[in-house]
Amino acid sequence: DTAVSQTPKYLVTQMGNDKSIKCEQNLGHDTMYWYKQDSKKFLKIMFSYNNKELIINETVPNRFSPKSPDKAHLNLHINSLELGDSAVYFCASSQGGGGTGAFFGQGTRLTVV
Amino acid sequence: QQQVKQSPQSLIVQKGGISIINCAYENTAFDYFPWYQQFPGKGPALLIAIRPDVSEKKEGRFTISFNKSAKQFSLHIMDSQPGDSATYFCAASIRDSNYQLIWGAGTKLIIKP
């Protein structure tokens, strides 16, 4: 059983398009996250979300928006894609804010051409 | 003050040797220090974690050493194996920030056969 799964694994799209990445966790965790990992492997948190609070990293452009239909899902919508958005995006989940460890999905490699 | 500084950026160790990765932090409010292991094409996976009330934690060949007064913690991999080749991230979190993880920049570890 995959604990945190995200789809698609690869996404190639043109500049200006709108795309979504889906994430689901079956761990019963109450907090989910989106991370961006650049070519230098640096991990940058974009959002953390539980049923009470959405915390947005202020450096994330408002073209990026999280959508949570329920506790087990946190999707990432990206509008007007730019070349600089090319990266690997990871979904993760934890119980609470990560003080007992966060579990990551396998990542979505987004390439904007 | 929120940063976690990780070194070295890359490390090459002979098979059977000891791999040591170091992290330093400034914020004394940090109370949870995990290490994550990431293989190419995969998401980071929690490897081992420590809280500041202990100076060392060992799980198999992996040991975290924690020096509260120096505000440093390190990962030691004993009898390093080629299968340990991966990128390693240290992180830290603060209870008051809902345990959101602050990440080090990562260390690419290569174990030479």
Short mmCIF file of C-alpha atoms in Angstrom, two decimals:
data_model
loop_
_atom_site.label_atom_id
_atom_site.label_comp_id
_atom_site.label_asym_id
_atom_site.label_seq_id
_atom_site.Cartn_x
_atom_site.Cartn_y
_atom_site.Cartn_z
CA ASP A 1 0.00 0.00 0.00
CA THR A 2 1.38 3.38 -1.00
CA ALA A 3 1.21 5.76 1.95
CA VAL A 4 1.42 9.03 0.01
CA SER A 5 0.73 8.85 -3.69
CA GLN A 6 0.81 11.63 -6.21
CA THR A 7 -0.04 11.77 -9.88
CA PRO A 8 1.24 12.22 -12.46
CA LYS A 9 4.86 11.22 -11.95
CA TYR A 10 5.95 13.21 -14.99
CA LEU A 11 4.31 16.27 -16.48
CA VAL A 12 5.54 18.11 -19.55
CA THR A 13 3.60 21.17 -20.59
CA GLN A 14 3.90 24.45 -22.42
CA MET A 15 4.32 27.86 -20.91
CA GLY A 16 1.07 29.56 -20.09
CA ASN A 17 -0.86 26.35 -19.48
CA ASP A 18 -2.73 25.50 -16.29
CA LYS A 19 -2.06 22.14 -14.67
CA SER A 20 -2.89 20.17 -11.54
CA ILE A 21 -1.03 17.59 -9.51
CA LYS A 22 -3.02 15.26 -7.29
CA CYS A 23 -2.01 13.86 -3.91
CA GLU A 24 -3.62 11.32 -1.66
CA GLN A 25 -2.50 9.88 1.68
CA ASN A 26 -3.88 6.80 3.39
CA LEU A 27 -2.05 7.26 6.70
CA GLY A 28 -4.86 9.08 8.44
CA HIS A 29 -2.62 12.11 8.92
CA ASP A 30 -4.17 15.48 9.59
CA THR A 31 -1.58 17.69 7.90
CA MET A 32 -0.46 17.69 4.27
CA TYR A 33 2.23 19.65 2.47
CA TRP A 34 3.54 20.60 -0.92
CA TYR A 35 7.27 20.98 -1.42
CA LYS A 36 9.28 22.14 -4.41
CA GLN A 37 12.72 20.63 -5.02
CA ASP A 38 14.95 22.49 -7.44
CA SER A 39 17.78 21.17 -9.56
CA LYS A 40 20.21 21.61 -6.65
CA LYS A 41 18.02 19.34 -4.50
CA PHE A 42 17.02 22.14 -2.17
CA LEU A 43 13.63 21.46 -0.55
CA LYS A 44 11.32 24.45 -0.22
CA ILE A 45 7.99 24.19 1.53
CA MET A 46 5.18 25.76 -0.43
CA PHE A 47 2.11 25.04 1.67
CA SER A 48 1.08 23.20 4.76
CA TYR A 49 -2.58 22.47 5.34
CA ASN A 50 -4.79 20.81 7.88
CA ASN A 51 -8.47 21.09 8.44
CA LYS A 52 -7.90 24.18 10.51
CA GLU A 53 -5.23 26.17 8.83
CA LEU A 54 -3.60 26.83 5.50
CA ILE A 55 -0.10 28.17 5.81
CA ILE A 56 1.34 29.62 2.68
CA ASN A 57 5.00 30.29 2.12
CA GLU A 58 4.92 33.98 1.24
CA THR A 59 7.51 33.48 -1.49
CA VAL A 60 5.20 31.21 -3.48
CA PRO A 61 3.54 33.00 -6.41
CA ASN A 62 -0.25 33.18 -6.21
CA ARG A 63 -0.36 31.20 -9.46
CA PHE A 64 0.03 28.20 -7.17
CA SER A 65 -2.97 27.18 -5.12
CA PRO A 66 -3.69 24.13 -2.96
CA LYS A 67 -7.13 22.55 -3.01
CA SER A 68 -8.22 20.01 -0.42
CA PRO A 69 -11.48 18.20 -1.14
CA ASP A 70 -11.07 16.18 2.06
CA LYS A 71 -8.58 15.30 4.76
CA ALA A 72 -6.83 12.65 2.66
CA HIS A 73 -6.29 14.76 -0.46
CA LEU A 74 -4.34 17.91 -1.23
CA ASN A 75 -4.07 18.86 -4.88
CA LEU A 76 -1.83 21.54 -6.33
CA HIS A 77 -3.12 23.81 -9.08
CA ILE A 78 -0.73 25.90 -11.08
CA ASN A 79 -1.93 28.63 -13.41
CA SER A 80 -0.03 30.29 -16.24
CA LEU A 81 2.99 28.01 -16.00
CA GLU A 82 6.42 29.57 -16.42
CA LEU A 83 9.79 28.06 -17.34
CA GLY A 84 11.01 28.64 -13.78
CA ASP A 85 8.28 26.39 -12.42
CA SER A 86 10.16 23.38 -13.78
CA ALA A 87 11.12 21.29 -10.74
CA VAL A 88 10.12 18.21 -8.80
CA TYR A 89 7.07 18.73 -6.60
CA PHE A 90 6.55 16.54 -3.56
CA CYS A 91 3.45 15.99 -1.56
CA ALA A 92 3.91 14.95 2.07
CA SER A 93 1.82 14.28 5.12
CA SER A 94 2.28 14.11 8.87
CA GLN A 95 0.33 13.81 12.06
CA GLY A 96 0.40 17.29 13.50
CA GLY A 97 3.01 19.57 11.97
CA GLY A 98 5.76 17.04 11.37
CA GLY A 99 7.09 16.63 14.86
CA THR A 100 6.93 12.89 14.46
CA GLY A 101 8.18 12.81 10.88
CA ALA A 102 6.70 13.65 7.50
CA PHE A 103 6.03 11.03 4.82
CA PHE A 104 6.68 11.98 1.22
CA GLY A 105 5.24 10.89 -2.10
CA GLN A 106 7.45 9.91 -5.00
CA GLY A 107 7.33 13.31 -6.59
CA THR A 108 6.06 14.85 -9.82
CA ARG A 109 8.72 16.06 -12.24
CA LEU A 110 7.25 19.10 -13.95
CA THR A 111 8.92 20.35 -17.10
CA VAL A 112 7.68 23.56 -18.66
CA VAL A 113 8.75 24.08 -22.27
CA GLN B 1 17.80 32.23 13.01
CA GLN B 2 15.46 29.80 11.35
CA GLN B 3 18.19 28.27 9.22
CA VAL B 4 19.75 24.84 9.45
CA LYS B 5 23.23 24.74 7.92
CA GLN B 6 24.35 21.38 6.55
CA SER B 7 27.81 20.28 5.49
CA PRO B 8 29.45 18.99 3.44
CA GLN B 9 27.55 19.54 0.21
CA SER B 10 28.96 16.27 -1.15
CA LEU B 11 30.90 13.40 0.34
CA ILE B 12 32.72 10.41 -1.09
CA VAL B 13 33.51 7.51 1.26
CA GLN B 14 35.05 4.12 0.64
CA LYS B 15 32.93 1.06 1.27
CA GLY B 16 33.22 0.04 4.89
CA GLY B 17 34.16 3.53 6.03
CA ILE B 18 32.30 5.97 8.28
CA SER B 19 30.24 8.71 6.65
CA ILE B 20 29.69 11.83 8.73
CA ILE B 21 27.33 14.65 7.85
CA ASN B 22 26.99 17.70 10.07
CA CYS B 23 24.26 20.23 10.75
CA ALA B 24 24.19 23.37 12.83
CA TYR B 25 21.32 25.53 13.96
CA GLU B 26 20.79 28.80 15.81
CA ASN B 27 17.30 28.64 17.21
CA THR B 28 17.37 27.00 20.65
CA ALA B 29 13.60 26.48 20.43
CA PHE B 30 14.09 23.65 17.94
CA ASP B 31 13.01 20.44 19.65
CA TYR B 32 12.94 17.78 16.95
CA PHE B 33 15.81 16.88 14.61
CA PRO B 34 15.15 14.32 11.87
CA TRP B 35 17.38 13.03 9.10
CA TYR B 36 15.93 12.11 5.73
CA GLN B 37 17.39 9.91 3.00
CA GLN B 38 16.51 10.48 -0.64
CA PHE B 39 17.34 8.15 -3.50
CA PRO B 40 17.23 9.39 -7.13
CA GLY B 41 13.67 9.54 -8.41
CA LYS B 42 12.17 9.04 -4.96
CA GLY B 43 10.82 11.24 -2.22
CA PRO B 44 12.76 11.88 0.99
CA ALA B 45 12.21 9.16 3.59
CA LEU B 46 12.57 9.58 7.33
CA LEU B 47 15.72 7.76 8.42
CA ILE B 48 16.24 8.58 12.07
CA ALA B 49 15.32 11.42 14.42
CA ILE B 50 16.34 12.76 17.81
CA ARG B 51 14.98 15.10 20.45
CA PRO B 52 17.26 17.38 22.49
CA ASP B 53 16.85 15.46 25.73
CA VAL B 54 19.32 12.79 24.53
CA SER B 55 22.84 13.12 23.14
CA GLU B 56 22.84 10.10 20.87
CA LYS B 57 20.42 7.80 19.09
CA LYS B 58 21.42 4.69 17.21
CA GLU B 59 19.43 2.61 14.73
CA GLY B 60 21.44 -0.11 13.08
CA ARG B 61 24.39 1.46 11.26
CA PHE B 62 22.93 4.97 11.59
CA THR B 63 23.64 7.18 14.60
CA ILE B 64 22.65 10.75 15.38
CA SER B 65 24.97 12.61 17.71
CA PHE B 66 23.49 15.73 19.29
CA ASN B 67 25.43 18.52 20.99
CA LYS B 68 22.95 20.90 22.56
CA SER B 69 25.51 23.40 23.84
CA ALA B 70 27.17 23.67 20.44
CA LYS B 71 23.80 23.63 18.64
CA GLN B 72 25.04 20.93 16.33
CA PHE B 73 23.91 17.47 15.33
CA SER B 74 25.42 14.94 13.02
CA LEU B 75 24.61 11.73 11.20
CA HIS B 76 27.14 8.90 11.30
CA ILE B 77 26.82 5.96 8.95
CA MET B 78 29.02 3.09 10.08
CA ASP B 79 30.32 0.44 7.66
CA SER B 80 29.04 2.53 4.74
CA GLN B 81 27.72 0.51 1.81
CA PRO B 82 27.16 1.40 -1.86
CA GLY B 83 23.42 1.12 -1.18
CA ASP B 84 23.75 4.06 1.21
CA SER B 85 24.60 6.33 -1.72
CA ALA B 86 21.86 8.95 -1.63
CA THR B 87 21.18 12.56 -0.70
CA TYR B 88 20.77 13.14 3.02
CA PHE B 89 18.87 16.03 4.55
CA CYS B 90 18.87 17.18 8.14
CA ALA B 91 15.94 19.17 9.43
CA ALA B 92 14.66 20.80 12.60
CA SER B 93 11.33 21.87 13.91
CA ILE B 94 9.81 23.97 16.66
CA ARG B 95 6.77 22.95 18.62
CA ASP B 96 5.34 26.47 18.55
CA SER B 97 5.42 26.59 14.75
CA ASN B 98 3.19 23.54 14.58
CA TYR B 99 6.34 21.50 13.97
CA GLN B 100 6.98 22.78 10.47
CA LEU B 101 10.30 21.43 9.32
CA ILE B 102 13.25 23.70 8.53
CA TRP B 103 15.52 21.86 6.08
CA GLY B 104 19.24 21.72 5.52
CA ALA B 105 20.51 22.03 1.95
CA GLY B 106 21.34 18.32 1.59
CA THR B 107 24.49 16.22 1.24
CA LYS B 108 25.08 13.98 -1.73
CA LEU B 109 26.81 10.87 -0.40
CA ILE B 110 28.64 8.48 -2.70
CA ILE B 111 30.01 5.22 -1.35
CA LYS B 112 32.76 3.84 -3.58
CA PRO B 113 32.94 0.04 -3.82
#
